[in-house]
Structure formats: structure tokens, C-alpha cells
Short mmCIF file of C-alpha atoms and ligand atoms in Angstrom, two decimals:
data_model
loop_
_atom_site.label_atom_id
_atom_site.label_comp_id
_atom_site.label_asym_id
_atom_site.label_seq_id
_atom_site.Cartn_x
_atom_site.Cartn_y
_atom_site.Cartn_z
CA UNK A 1 52.87 123.11 97.64
CA UNK A 2 56.43 123.70 96.77
CA UNK A 3 58.30 125.22 99.57
CA UNK A 4 61.88 125.22 98.20
CA UNK A 5 64.19 127.86 99.74
CA UNK A 6 66.64 129.83 97.79
CA UNK A 7 68.97 132.83 98.79
CA UNK A 8 70.40 135.37 96.31
CA UNK A 9 72.71 138.27 97.00
CA UNK A 10 70.38 140.58 95.06
CA UNK A 11 66.66 139.90 94.43
CA UNK A 12 64.66 142.10 91.88
CA UNK A 13 60.82 141.94 92.23
CA UNK A 14 59.41 142.68 88.71
CA UNK A 15 61.00 142.46 85.23
CA UNK A 16 59.14 145.53 83.69
CA UNK A 17 60.58 148.66 82.50
CA UNK A 18 62.47 149.17 85.87
CA UNK A 19 63.28 145.57 86.76
CA UNK A 20 64.63 144.42 83.47
CA UNK A 21 66.89 147.45 83.09
CA UNK A 22 68.13 147.00 86.60
CA UNK A 23 69.00 143.31 86.03
CA UNK A 24 71.11 144.23 83.11
CA UNK A 25 72.82 147.16 84.86
CA UNK A 26 73.80 144.81 87.74
CA UNK A 27 74.91 142.03 85.56
CA UNK A 28 77.27 144.44 83.87
CA UNK A 29 78.47 146.29 86.89
CA UNK A 30 79.11 143.45 89.52
CA UNK A 31 82.15 141.29 89.36
CA UNK A 32 80.38 138.11 90.66
CA UNK A 33 76.76 138.80 90.40
CA UNK A 34 74.21 136.59 92.07
CA UNK A 35 70.86 138.22 90.85
CA UNK A 36 67.49 136.83 90.80
CA UNK A 37 64.43 138.32 89.09
CA UNK A 38 61.04 137.23 90.35
CA UNK A 39 58.55 137.94 87.51
CA UNK A 40 55.60 135.84 86.66
CA UNK A 41 54.90 137.18 83.23
CA UNK A 42 56.25 135.54 79.96
CA UNK A 43 55.70 138.72 78.26
CA UNK A 44 56.99 142.29 78.73
CA UNK A 45 55.12 145.16 77.34
CA UNK A 46 56.06 148.71 76.16
CA UNK A 47 53.04 150.34 77.70
CA UNK A 48 53.79 154.10 76.54
CA UNK A 49 52.87 152.97 72.87
CA UNK A 50 49.35 151.82 73.86
CA UNK A 51 48.24 155.41 73.43
CA UNK A 52 49.06 155.24 69.74
CA UNK A 53 47.74 151.58 69.50
CA UNK A 54 44.18 153.04 70.87
CA UNK A 55 44.34 155.65 68.10
CA UNK A 56 45.03 153.12 65.30
CA UNK A 57 48.47 154.42 64.55
CA UNK A 58 50.44 151.22 65.55
CA UNK A 59 49.68 147.52 65.97
CA UNK A 60 49.55 146.31 69.57
CA UNK A 61 51.74 143.41 68.76
CA UNK A 62 54.61 145.69 68.37
CA UNK A 63 54.44 146.65 72.10
CA UNK A 64 55.37 143.28 73.42
CA UNK A 65 58.51 141.08 73.67
CA UNK A 66 59.11 137.80 75.24
CA UNK A 67 60.47 138.11 78.90
CA UNK A 68 62.99 135.43 77.93
CA UNK A 69 64.58 137.66 75.11
CA UNK A 70 64.82 140.53 77.49
CA UNK A 71 66.21 139.58 80.69
CA UNK A 72 69.90 138.92 80.81
CA UNK A 73 70.67 135.21 80.28
CA UNK A 74 72.97 134.90 83.29
CA UNK A 75 70.20 136.05 85.72
CA UNK A 76 68.24 133.60 87.91
CA UNK A 77 64.73 134.26 86.52
CA UNK A 78 62.20 132.93 88.93
CA UNK A 79 58.83 132.70 87.11
CA UNK A 80 56.65 133.43 90.24
CA UNK A 81 54.65 136.11 91.89
CA UNK A 82 55.64 137.69 95.13
CA UNK A 83 52.78 137.47 97.58
CA UNK A 84 54.64 138.59 100.83
CA UNK A 85 57.73 140.24 102.07
CA UNK A 86 59.58 139.99 105.39
CA UNK A 87 62.22 142.57 105.52
CA UNK A 88 63.35 141.64 109.17
CA UNK A 89 63.93 137.95 107.90
CA UNK A 90 65.33 139.22 104.61
CA UNK A 91 62.99 137.17 102.48
CA UNK A 92 60.08 137.24 100.04
CA UNK A 93 57.49 134.55 99.62
CA UNK A 94 55.96 133.55 96.25
CA UNK A 95 52.54 132.41 95.10
CA UNK A 96 53.85 128.88 94.75
CA UNK A 97 55.09 128.89 98.31
CA UNK A 98 58.77 129.46 97.69
CA UNK A 99 60.75 131.44 100.32
CA UNK A 100 63.57 133.50 98.63
CA UNK A 101 66.13 135.07 100.85
CA UNK A 102 68.11 138.14 99.93
CA UNK A 103 70.97 140.28 101.05
CA UNK A 104 69.70 143.25 98.90
CA UNK A 105 66.21 143.72 97.62
CA UNK A 106 65.20 145.84 94.69
CA UNK A 107 61.33 146.49 94.46
CA UNK A 108 60.12 147.13 90.94
CA UNK A 109 56.77 145.69 90.85
CA UNK A 110 54.90 148.45 89.13
CA UNK A 111 51.35 148.95 90.33
CA UNK A 112 47.83 147.34 90.24
CA UNK A 113 44.98 148.24 88.10
CA UNK A 114 41.90 148.34 90.52
CA UNK A 115 38.86 148.12 87.91
CA UNK A 116 36.67 146.91 90.64
CA UNK A 117 37.07 150.21 92.60
CA UNK A 118 34.41 151.55 90.28
CA UNK A 119 30.91 150.19 91.10
CA UNK A 120 29.48 148.13 88.11
CA UNK A 121 32.90 148.06 86.25
CA UNK A 122 34.73 144.77 85.66
CA UNK A 123 37.71 144.31 83.05
CA UNK A 124 35.48 141.98 81.02
CA UNK A 125 33.07 144.69 80.32
CA UNK A 126 35.75 146.55 78.24
CA UNK A 127 34.81 146.18 74.71
CA UNK A 128 31.02 146.21 75.33
CA UNK A 129 28.50 149.01 75.67
CA UNK A 130 30.75 151.67 74.39
CA UNK A 131 33.39 151.12 77.09
CA UNK A 132 37.03 150.99 76.24
CA UNK A 133 40.54 151.54 77.91
CA UNK A 134 44.12 151.82 76.76
CA UNK A 135 45.39 150.60 80.16
CA UNK A 136 45.99 147.07 79.26
CA UNK A 137 47.19 144.98 76.43
CA UNK A 138 44.15 142.79 76.37
CA UNK A 139 41.61 145.92 76.05
CA UNK A 140 43.62 148.42 74.05
CA UNK A 141 42.41 147.31 70.67
CA UNK A 142 38.83 148.11 71.63
CA UNK A 143 39.83 151.84 71.93
CA UNK A 144 40.65 151.94 68.24
CA UNK A 145 37.56 149.89 67.08
CA UNK A 146 35.25 152.23 69.07
CA UNK A 147 36.82 155.54 68.01
CA UNK A 148 36.87 154.35 64.44
CA UNK A 149 33.23 153.12 64.54
CA UNK A 150 31.85 156.29 66.25
CA UNK A 151 29.19 158.12 64.35
CA UNK A 152 28.45 160.99 66.80
CA UNK A 153 27.05 161.48 70.47
CA UNK A 154 28.99 161.88 73.68
CA UNK A 155 32.48 160.57 74.11
CA UNK A 156 33.71 160.73 77.67
CA UNK A 157 37.37 160.41 78.81
CA UNK A 158 37.95 159.70 82.64
CA UNK A 159 40.85 160.32 84.96
CA UNK A 160 40.85 158.51 88.30
CA UNK A 161 42.37 159.63 91.57
CA UNK A 162 46.15 160.17 91.50
CA UNK A 163 48.60 158.60 91.67
CA UNK A 164 48.29 156.81 88.41
CA UNK A 165 50.94 155.72 85.84
CA UNK A 166 51.26 158.18 83.04
CA UNK A 167 49.02 160.81 84.26
CA UNK A 168 48.87 162.28 80.66
CA UNK A 169 47.53 159.07 79.02
CA UNK A 170 43.82 159.71 79.94
CA UNK A 171 43.84 163.03 78.06
CA UNK A 172 46.07 162.14 75.29
CA UNK A 173 43.46 159.60 73.82
CA UNK A 174 40.78 162.25 74.15
CA UNK A 175 42.91 164.64 71.91
CA UNK A 176 43.50 161.81 69.38
CA UNK A 177 39.77 160.86 69.37
CA UNK A 178 38.72 164.36 68.83
CA UNK A 179 41.21 164.92 65.89
CA UNK A 180 39.99 161.61 64.38
CA UNK A 181 36.43 162.79 64.66
CA UNK A 182 37.47 166.04 63.00
CA UNK A 183 39.17 164.32 60.18
CA UNK A 184 36.34 161.84 59.61
CA UNK A 185 34.10 164.90 59.27
CA UNK A 186 31.75 164.00 62.13
CA UNK A 187 33.12 166.51 64.83
CA UNK A 188 29.93 168.75 64.85
CA UNK A 189 27.90 165.68 65.83
CA UNK A 190 30.15 164.88 68.75
CA UNK A 191 30.52 166.28 72.23
CA UNK A 192 34.02 165.30 73.51
CA UNK A 193 34.24 165.51 77.51
CA UNK A 194 37.31 164.98 79.77
CA UNK A 195 36.38 164.39 83.38
CA UNK A 196 39.09 164.27 85.95
CA UNK A 197 39.60 164.08 89.77
CA UNK A 198 42.40 166.67 89.51
CA UNK A 199 41.73 170.27 89.89
CA UNK A 200 43.40 171.22 86.55
CA UNK A 201 44.49 169.68 83.19
CA UNK A 202 48.07 169.19 84.13
CA UNK A 203 50.24 169.54 87.28
CA UNK A 204 52.94 171.78 85.70
CA UNK A 205 51.61 175.17 84.84
CA UNK A 206 53.45 175.87 81.65
CA UNK A 207 51.94 172.78 79.98
CA UNK A 208 48.46 173.31 81.73
CA UNK A 209 48.41 176.68 80.00
CA UNK A 210 49.52 175.40 76.66
CA UNK A 211 46.89 172.61 76.79
CA UNK A 212 44.06 174.89 77.85
CA UNK A 213 44.78 177.68 75.45
CA UNK A 214 46.09 175.88 72.46
CA UNK A 215 44.25 172.53 72.50
CA UNK A 216 41.35 172.26 74.70
CA UNK A 217 39.51 175.71 74.10
CA UNK A 218 40.07 176.18 70.51
CA UNK A 219 38.90 172.54 69.97
CA UNK A 220 35.92 172.79 72.01
CA UNK A 221 36.82 169.84 74.38
CA UNK A 222 34.62 170.18 77.44
CA UNK A 223 36.32 169.61 80.74
CA UNK A 224 34.99 168.82 84.23
CA UNK A 225 37.62 168.82 86.96
CA UNK A 226 37.38 167.51 90.68
CA UNK A 227 34.89 164.80 89.62
CA UNK A 228 35.53 161.13 90.32
CA UNK A 229 33.97 158.16 88.40
CA UNK A 230 32.22 156.22 91.28
CA UNK A 231 29.77 153.85 89.28
CA UNK A 232 29.08 152.72 85.77
CA UNK A 233 25.67 151.62 84.44
CA UNK A 234 26.84 149.78 81.16
CA UNK A 235 23.19 148.91 79.94
CA UNK A 236 22.02 152.39 80.38
CA UNK A 237 25.40 153.96 79.22
CA UNK A 238 25.58 156.31 82.20
CA UNK A 239 28.49 157.22 84.17
CA UNK A 240 28.10 158.31 87.72
CA UNK A 241 30.62 160.82 89.19
CA UNK A 242 31.08 162.29 92.52
CA UNK A 243 31.79 165.94 92.65
CA UNK A 244 34.92 166.01 95.00
CA UNK A 245 34.05 169.47 96.35
CA UNK A 246 30.41 169.30 97.29
CA UNK A 247 29.91 165.45 97.36
CA UNK A 248 27.12 165.77 94.82
CA UNK A 249 26.42 162.88 92.36
CA UNK A 250 26.42 163.84 88.66
CA UNK A 251 25.10 161.37 86.07
CA UNK A 252 26.49 161.72 82.64
CA UNK A 253 25.07 159.83 79.52
CA UNK A 254 27.74 158.66 77.00
CA UNK A 255 27.87 156.72 73.74
CA UNK A 256 31.71 156.03 74.18
CA UNK A 257 33.58 156.05 77.48
CA UNK A 258 37.43 155.67 77.68
CA UNK A 259 38.37 154.53 81.32
CA UNK A 260 41.39 154.92 82.97
CA UNK A 261 41.03 152.38 85.95
CA UNK A 262 41.80 153.37 89.65
CA UNK A 263 45.31 152.34 90.57
CA UNK A 264 46.72 150.98 93.74
CA UNK A 265 50.10 149.72 95.05
CA UNK A 266 50.90 146.00 94.66
CA UNK A 267 49.17 143.73 97.26
CA UNK A 268 52.40 142.38 98.92
CA UNK A 269 53.60 145.93 99.49
CA UNK A 270 50.56 147.47 100.68
CA UNK A 271 50.19 146.76 104.46
CA UNK A 272 53.78 145.27 104.72
CA UNK A 273 56.53 146.87 106.80
CA UNK A 274 57.94 148.28 103.70
CA UNK A 275 54.83 150.50 102.77
CA UNK A 276 54.19 154.04 103.61
CA UNK A 277 50.72 155.14 105.00
CA UNK A 278 49.14 155.09 101.50
CA UNK A 279 50.60 151.61 100.65
CA UNK A 280 53.34 152.49 98.33
CA UNK A 281 56.87 151.50 98.94
CA UNK A 282 58.58 153.96 101.32
CA UNK A 283 62.01 155.14 99.86
CA UNK A 284 63.89 158.23 100.28
CA UNK A 285 62.66 160.51 97.29
CA UNK A 286 66.45 161.27 96.40
CA UNK A 287 68.46 158.16 97.09
CA UNK A 288 65.68 155.59 96.45
CA UNK A 289 66.80 153.72 99.55
CA UNK A 290 64.12 152.38 101.87
CA UNK A 291 63.47 154.67 104.89
CA UNK A 292 63.70 151.97 107.48
CA UNK A 293 65.50 148.97 105.75
CA UNK A 294 68.77 150.17 104.30
CA UNK A 295 69.22 146.85 102.20
CA UNK A 296 66.00 147.64 100.36
CA UNK A 297 65.81 149.97 97.21
CA UNK A 298 62.75 150.73 94.95
CA UNK A 299 62.00 152.34 91.67
CA UNK A 300 59.28 152.66 88.93
CA UNK A 301 55.49 152.81 89.57
CA UNK A 302 55.47 151.02 92.94
CA UNK A 303 57.55 153.57 94.99
CA UNK A 304 55.80 156.36 96.92
CA UNK A 305 57.77 159.33 95.88
CA UNK A 306 55.97 162.30 94.51
CA UNK A 307 57.25 162.13 90.96
CA UNK A 308 55.04 161.31 87.90
CA UNK A 309 54.88 157.50 87.36
CA UNK A 310 56.48 157.14 84.05
CA UNK A 311 59.10 155.06 82.21
CA UNK A 312 60.90 158.31 81.77
CA UNK A 313 61.15 158.56 85.60
CA UNK A 314 62.53 154.85 85.55
CA UNK A 315 65.20 156.12 83.17
CA UNK A 316 66.30 158.76 85.58
CA UNK A 317 66.02 156.60 88.77
CA UNK A 318 67.91 153.53 87.57
CA UNK A 319 71.39 154.91 87.47
CA UNK A 320 70.70 156.43 90.87
CA UNK A 321 69.70 152.87 92.37
CA UNK A 322 72.61 151.12 90.78
CA UNK A 323 75.16 153.72 92.13
CA UNK A 324 73.66 153.89 95.61
CA UNK A 325 73.28 150.10 95.88
CA UNK A 326 77.13 149.72 94.88
CA UNK A 327 77.94 152.14 97.55
CA UNK A 328 75.74 150.74 100.20
CA UNK A 329 77.22 147.25 99.43
CA UNK A 330 80.59 148.72 100.15
CA UNK A 331 79.42 150.34 103.22
CA UNK A 332 79.83 153.89 101.82
CA UNK A 333 77.46 156.74 102.08
CA UNK A 334 75.01 157.34 99.27
CA UNK A 335 75.85 160.03 96.91
CA UNK A 336 73.54 159.77 93.89
CA UNK A 337 70.36 161.56 93.85
CA UNK A 338 67.18 161.41 91.75
CA UNK A 339 65.78 164.80 91.21
CA UNK A 340 62.09 163.69 90.39
CA UNK A 341 62.49 163.86 86.62
CA UNK A 342 59.58 162.66 84.75
CA UNK A 343 58.29 163.34 81.17
CA UNK A 344 55.19 163.12 79.26
CA UNK A 345 54.81 163.23 75.49
CA UNK A 346 51.43 164.83 75.36
CA UNK A 347 50.17 163.63 71.95
CA UNK A 348 47.53 166.26 71.14
CA UNK A 349 46.59 164.90 67.57
CA UNK A 350 47.81 162.92 64.72
CA UNK A 351 51.10 164.32 64.10
CA UNK A 352 51.45 166.84 67.05
CA UNK A 353 52.96 166.61 70.57
CA UNK A 354 53.69 168.77 73.45
CA UNK A 355 56.75 167.19 75.18
CA UNK A 356 56.33 167.92 78.98
CA UNK A 357 59.51 167.37 81.16
CA UNK A 358 59.90 168.32 84.84
CA UNK A 359 61.36 167.53 88.23
CA UNK A 360 60.16 167.59 91.84
CA UNK A 361 58.13 170.62 92.63
CA UNK A 362 56.75 170.77 89.18
CA UNK A 363 59.69 172.55 87.82
CA UNK A 364 60.17 172.46 84.09
CA UNK A 365 63.44 170.74 82.99
CA UNK A 366 63.34 170.45 79.03
CA UNK A 367 65.75 168.56 76.94
CA UNK A 368 65.59 170.60 73.75
CA UNK A 369 66.55 174.10 72.90
CA UNK A 370 63.00 175.31 71.95
CA UNK A 371 59.72 175.96 73.57
CA UNK A 372 58.42 172.40 74.36
CA UNK A 373 55.01 173.94 75.23
CA UNK A 374 54.13 174.16 71.78
CA UNK A 375 52.52 171.34 69.74
CA UNK A 376 55.18 169.95 67.32
CA UNK A 377 55.56 167.46 64.62
CA UNK A 378 59.13 166.81 65.53
CA UNK A 379 58.11 165.71 69.15
CA UNK A 380 55.41 163.48 67.68
CA UNK A 381 57.96 161.76 65.53
CA UNK A 382 60.20 161.44 68.60
CA UNK A 383 57.27 159.79 70.34
CA UNK A 384 56.36 157.60 67.41
CA UNK A 385 59.85 156.38 66.27
CA UNK A 386 62.63 157.33 68.51
CA UNK A 387 61.31 156.59 72.05
CA UNK A 388 60.44 153.00 71.16
CA UNK A 389 64.05 152.53 70.15
CA UNK A 390 65.25 154.26 73.38
CA UNK A 391 63.18 152.01 75.43
CA UNK A 392 63.89 148.58 73.73
CA UNK A 393 67.52 149.14 73.00
CA UNK A 394 68.35 151.36 75.80
CA UNK A 395 66.06 151.45 79.04
CA UNK A 396 65.28 147.78 79.33
CA UNK A 397 68.90 146.79 78.30
CA UNK A 398 70.21 148.72 81.10
CA UNK A 399 71.62 151.45 78.94
CA UNK A 400 71.16 155.19 79.27
CA UNK A 401 71.20 155.48 75.53
CA UNK A 402 70.59 152.85 72.89
CA UNK A 403 74.22 152.49 71.99
CA UNK A 404 76.62 151.74 74.76
CA UNK A 405 77.88 154.77 76.45
CA UNK A 406 80.56 155.45 79.14
CA UNK A 407 79.05 154.39 82.58
CA UNK A 408 78.71 157.87 84.03
CA UNK A 409 77.57 159.50 80.78
CA UNK A 410 74.78 161.99 81.12
CA UNK A 411 72.41 162.91 84.20
CA UNK A 412 69.94 160.16 83.34
CA UNK A 413 67.27 162.46 82.03
CA UNK A 414 65.19 161.99 78.88
CA UNK A 415 61.79 160.91 77.89
CA UNK A 416 60.97 157.37 77.03
C1 FAD B 501 48.52 153.80 78.47
C2 FAD B 501 49.77 154.09 79.09
C3 FAD B 501 50.52 155.04 78.52
C4 FAD B 501 51.75 155.37 79.10
N1 FAD B 501 52.60 156.43 78.41
C5 FAD B 501 53.76 156.68 78.89
C6 FAD B 501 54.61 157.57 78.21
O1 FAD B 501 54.11 158.26 77.20
N2 FAD B 501 55.84 157.89 78.73
C7 FAD B 501 56.27 157.21 79.92
O2 FAD B 501 57.43 157.51 80.27
N3 FAD B 501 55.58 156.32 80.52
C8 FAD B 501 54.29 156.08 80.09
N4 FAD B 501 53.47 155.08 80.65
C9 FAD B 501 53.95 154.59 82.06
C10 FAD B 501 54.99 153.40 81.99
O3 FAD B 501 54.59 152.44 81.21
C11 FAD B 501 55.36 152.96 83.40
O4 FAD B 501 55.51 154.19 84.13
C12 FAD B 501 56.42 152.04 83.51
O5 FAD B 501 56.28 150.81 82.74
C13 FAD B 501 56.86 151.71 84.81
O6 FAD B 501 57.79 150.72 85.01
P1 FAD B 501 57.61 149.56 86.15
O7 FAD B 501 58.77 148.60 85.85
O8 FAD B 501 57.62 150.23 87.33
O9 FAD B 501 56.30 148.81 85.91
P2 FAD B 501 55.84 147.78 84.73
O10 FAD B 501 56.52 148.16 83.57
O11 FAD B 501 54.35 147.82 84.79
O12 FAD B 501 56.48 146.47 85.30
C14 FAD B 501 55.90 145.90 86.44
C15 FAD B 501 56.40 144.39 86.26
O13 FAD B 501 56.27 143.82 87.71
C16 FAD B 501 55.73 142.65 87.56
N5 FAD B 501 54.90 142.26 88.88
C17 FAD B 501 53.74 142.99 89.28
N6 FAD B 501 53.48 142.22 90.56
C18 FAD B 501 54.48 141.42 90.73
C19 FAD B 501 54.58 140.57 91.89
N7 FAD B 501 53.74 140.48 93.00
N8 FAD B 501 55.77 139.83 91.83
C20 FAD B 501 56.57 139.82 90.94
N9 FAD B 501 56.49 140.57 89.77
C21 FAD B 501 55.42 141.43 89.67
C22 FAD B 501 54.73 142.74 86.28
O14 FAD B 501 54.41 141.47 85.74
C23 FAD B 501 55.47 143.60 85.53
O15 FAD B 501 56.44 142.89 84.54
C24 FAD B 501 52.28 154.79 80.22
C25 FAD B 501 51.48 153.66 80.73
C26 FAD B 501 50.41 153.34 80.29
C27 FAD B 501 49.64 152.22 80.82
#
């Protein structure tokens, strides 16, 4: 086993939406940067586009880029996976046995898909027995195959316990499938059901009302709330749900089921001194500095803050982390504050989107000067064409906007 020891001034764990952008920002801002990114994957994925891949709108190959083309060339890219962290010794340990010391640590490791938490489910079942999922690059193509070949019957779309990444994604694919069945002329032979652990369709009332009144009821999509998928019987095509209020078991037959897997904090955080009670990275929800280890910051899906886990949240968090880290390095008090911004382009059909934007406390914080609670073609075109550009040329390049802008430009808000 390789047990080399290295030390870097700043170590970033993860080269995803959060980590790649942070690496660029730090390389640009610091005079003599000594930044290492620990990231095992050769490929970086633009996950928000998987909703449209599952609906047959874009090819899945367009959602990936080589990590080597994305990370700054001057950064020390350590192709390894973090398996442990010792914040008292200021070091992380990797799968290959390396111990990497740091002065400052930025944790941006995303989250873990926990397929096995559903009894009878494993990732290799996706693509068989009417089971599909948009939640990973390897499975997303099956969603479109199954929706396209559906000839009628019951299609179920599930939502696991929160928190998950992009809490809107489990319902977006239900709306797209329903729209596709309608366009194909088979809608009257289809039952479309959305089954969720949450008490309602969306956490922000304005958008919940819009979705119920303008989308779900008129289009006869059945909903069942406070129900958790606990088991799957693939051969019998049965899904077993637990009623979270009564504890009763409900068995539903299906012909197609789109699963959103249960999601958990990364193992190396969960149970470490950096974790909160639920296992997520414990940072102050405004400064994004760790609550007990001031030389640790975090952003993205791995943090335990009560915002919606989205790339849009990362876009608002990244400038806060950079500014606060720079101040902390100079021994100054932290002044930048993240307000909980998150965004969810709720694609409600082919050519229609409600753009939800909100901050902590479920307060609406919209970008455009019109009612974003309405389904709009313009917001669909934003999702389809503009946001990928904002992501690839802006967010993951460490820029707030695709073209370079003055450093302190803007609040950091905006969907991705
Ligand atoms: C189907 C779907 C639809 C979505 N739709 C939207 C949307 O419309 N809008 C939106 O804003 N967001 C959306 N999202 C959410 C968005 O993709 C995530 O919130 C965003 O990618 C979070 O960035 P991150 O860097 O925290 O995590 P990721 O981008 O997942 O990156 C985490 C990185 O950490 C690496 N890593 C993991 N474990 C370790 C380890 N132990 N050591 C080192 N590296 C590690 C991984 O390899 C990965 O590269 C969607 C997600 C999905 C799945």
C-alpha cells in the first residue's frame, strides 16, 4: 500500500459542481496558490441535464466532460478517494493509503446514492422489470427507453426521504412522461402516480399551489404523500410503501417505475468529527465555515445546511466560501453570508417550465420581472439552452457569469 505523505495549503475534496469551481476561484484569487483537489473520477457530469436526457430531449454524452479538461492545470489533482478525515491532525486519508495534510480544507464531496436502502433494489436492476432512474449517468438512458416504449398501464414516480439532491427532479420526469403519453395518444390508457415521502408537492407554497392547480389536477396525475418506498419486488412489478403517518404497508402494482434512490452523506464525513447528528458536514448556514474547526469550510450537496441541494445553491455558496476563506486566512472576521438561495427549474412538459427560486425559510426570491409561478416556454428554453452554458462556462470555471465579470459582481444568485 502506498503511504506517501503530502501537505498542501488548501485541500479541496471533490471536483464536482462545487469543487471544480472552487479550484478555479482559488487559483485566480491567491497570489501563491498551493491547492490540491482530491477527486477519483476521470469524468465530470452536468447532472441537472439528466432530467432532459430521461425525456429523450438531449443525448447523455452531452452531459459529461473529462475532469482533466475542467480542473485548472496548475492545481495538484490527486486521483484518489478520501476515506477518512482527522481534523485535529489536519489531514485526510485516501483509499490508496495516502495521508494528505492541509492548512485549510474545503469539503465538496457531494452525496451518496443509497440504492440498497430499498429492500430488493440494487443499481443493476435499473433497466429491467420496468425500473428506471435519472439519478445516475449509467442508468439515465433506460428512463427514455421505457417512457418511449410504454404502451399503457401504471407509471409510478417515487421521491425518497429528504434531503436529496434536486428535490424537484423526481416530479419533473413524471410531468415529462405524462406529457409524452398524451402526445403519443395513449394517455387514456395510463395511470400516472407520484408517490412522495414529503407532506406536499413542493416546499415553497407559491410553487406548490401552482403545481397542484395548474399541472397536477388538470392533467389528472395521482399523488400520494407521506409514503416511503421500502421494498421492491421486481419480478412481480410491485412497489411496497410505508405510510409514514400510520405505519401501514401499501403495495402498488406498476408497469413502469421511476426511482429516486435514498441519499446519504459521504461515508468519510458521516460519523467523523466533522459531521452533524445526521451525518452531514456541520457548517454555519451563513458563513459555511465549520462549526468546530475554523479551518474547514464546505459547500454543495455534502453540507448539513437547510437549503435545497442544487447546483444553483453552489453558485450562491461559492463566492461566500472564497471570500470567507480569504478573510479567515488573514485572521479577519467572516463577513460574507449565504442566504440559502436555491433554484429548481420545474420542467412541467415539453416546452414548459416553472422556475422556482427561493432562500432560507422558503421565501420566494425570483430573478425575472414576471410571475415565475406560471409555466413558460421562455423558462424551458433557459433550462434547455442557457443554463448548460452558465454551468460549463461559468460555475465550474469559477465565474459567476459565463463571461468574466468584476470579482464582486452580483449577489451570486441565479439558477443553473
Ligand atoms: C437528476 C438530477 C437533476 C438535477 N437537476 C438540477 C437542476 O435542475 N438544477 C440544479 O441546480 N441542480 C440540479 N441537480 C443537483 C446538482 O447536480 C447537484 O446539487 C450538484 O451537482 C452539487 O454539486 P457538488 O459538487 O456538491 O456534488 P457533485 O457535483 O455530485 O460532485 C461531487 C464530487 O465529489 C466526488 N467525490 C465523492 N466522494 C468523494 C470522496 N470520498 N473523495 C473525493 N471525491 C469524492 C465525486 O466523484 C464528484 O465528482 C440535479 C441532480 C440530479 C441527479
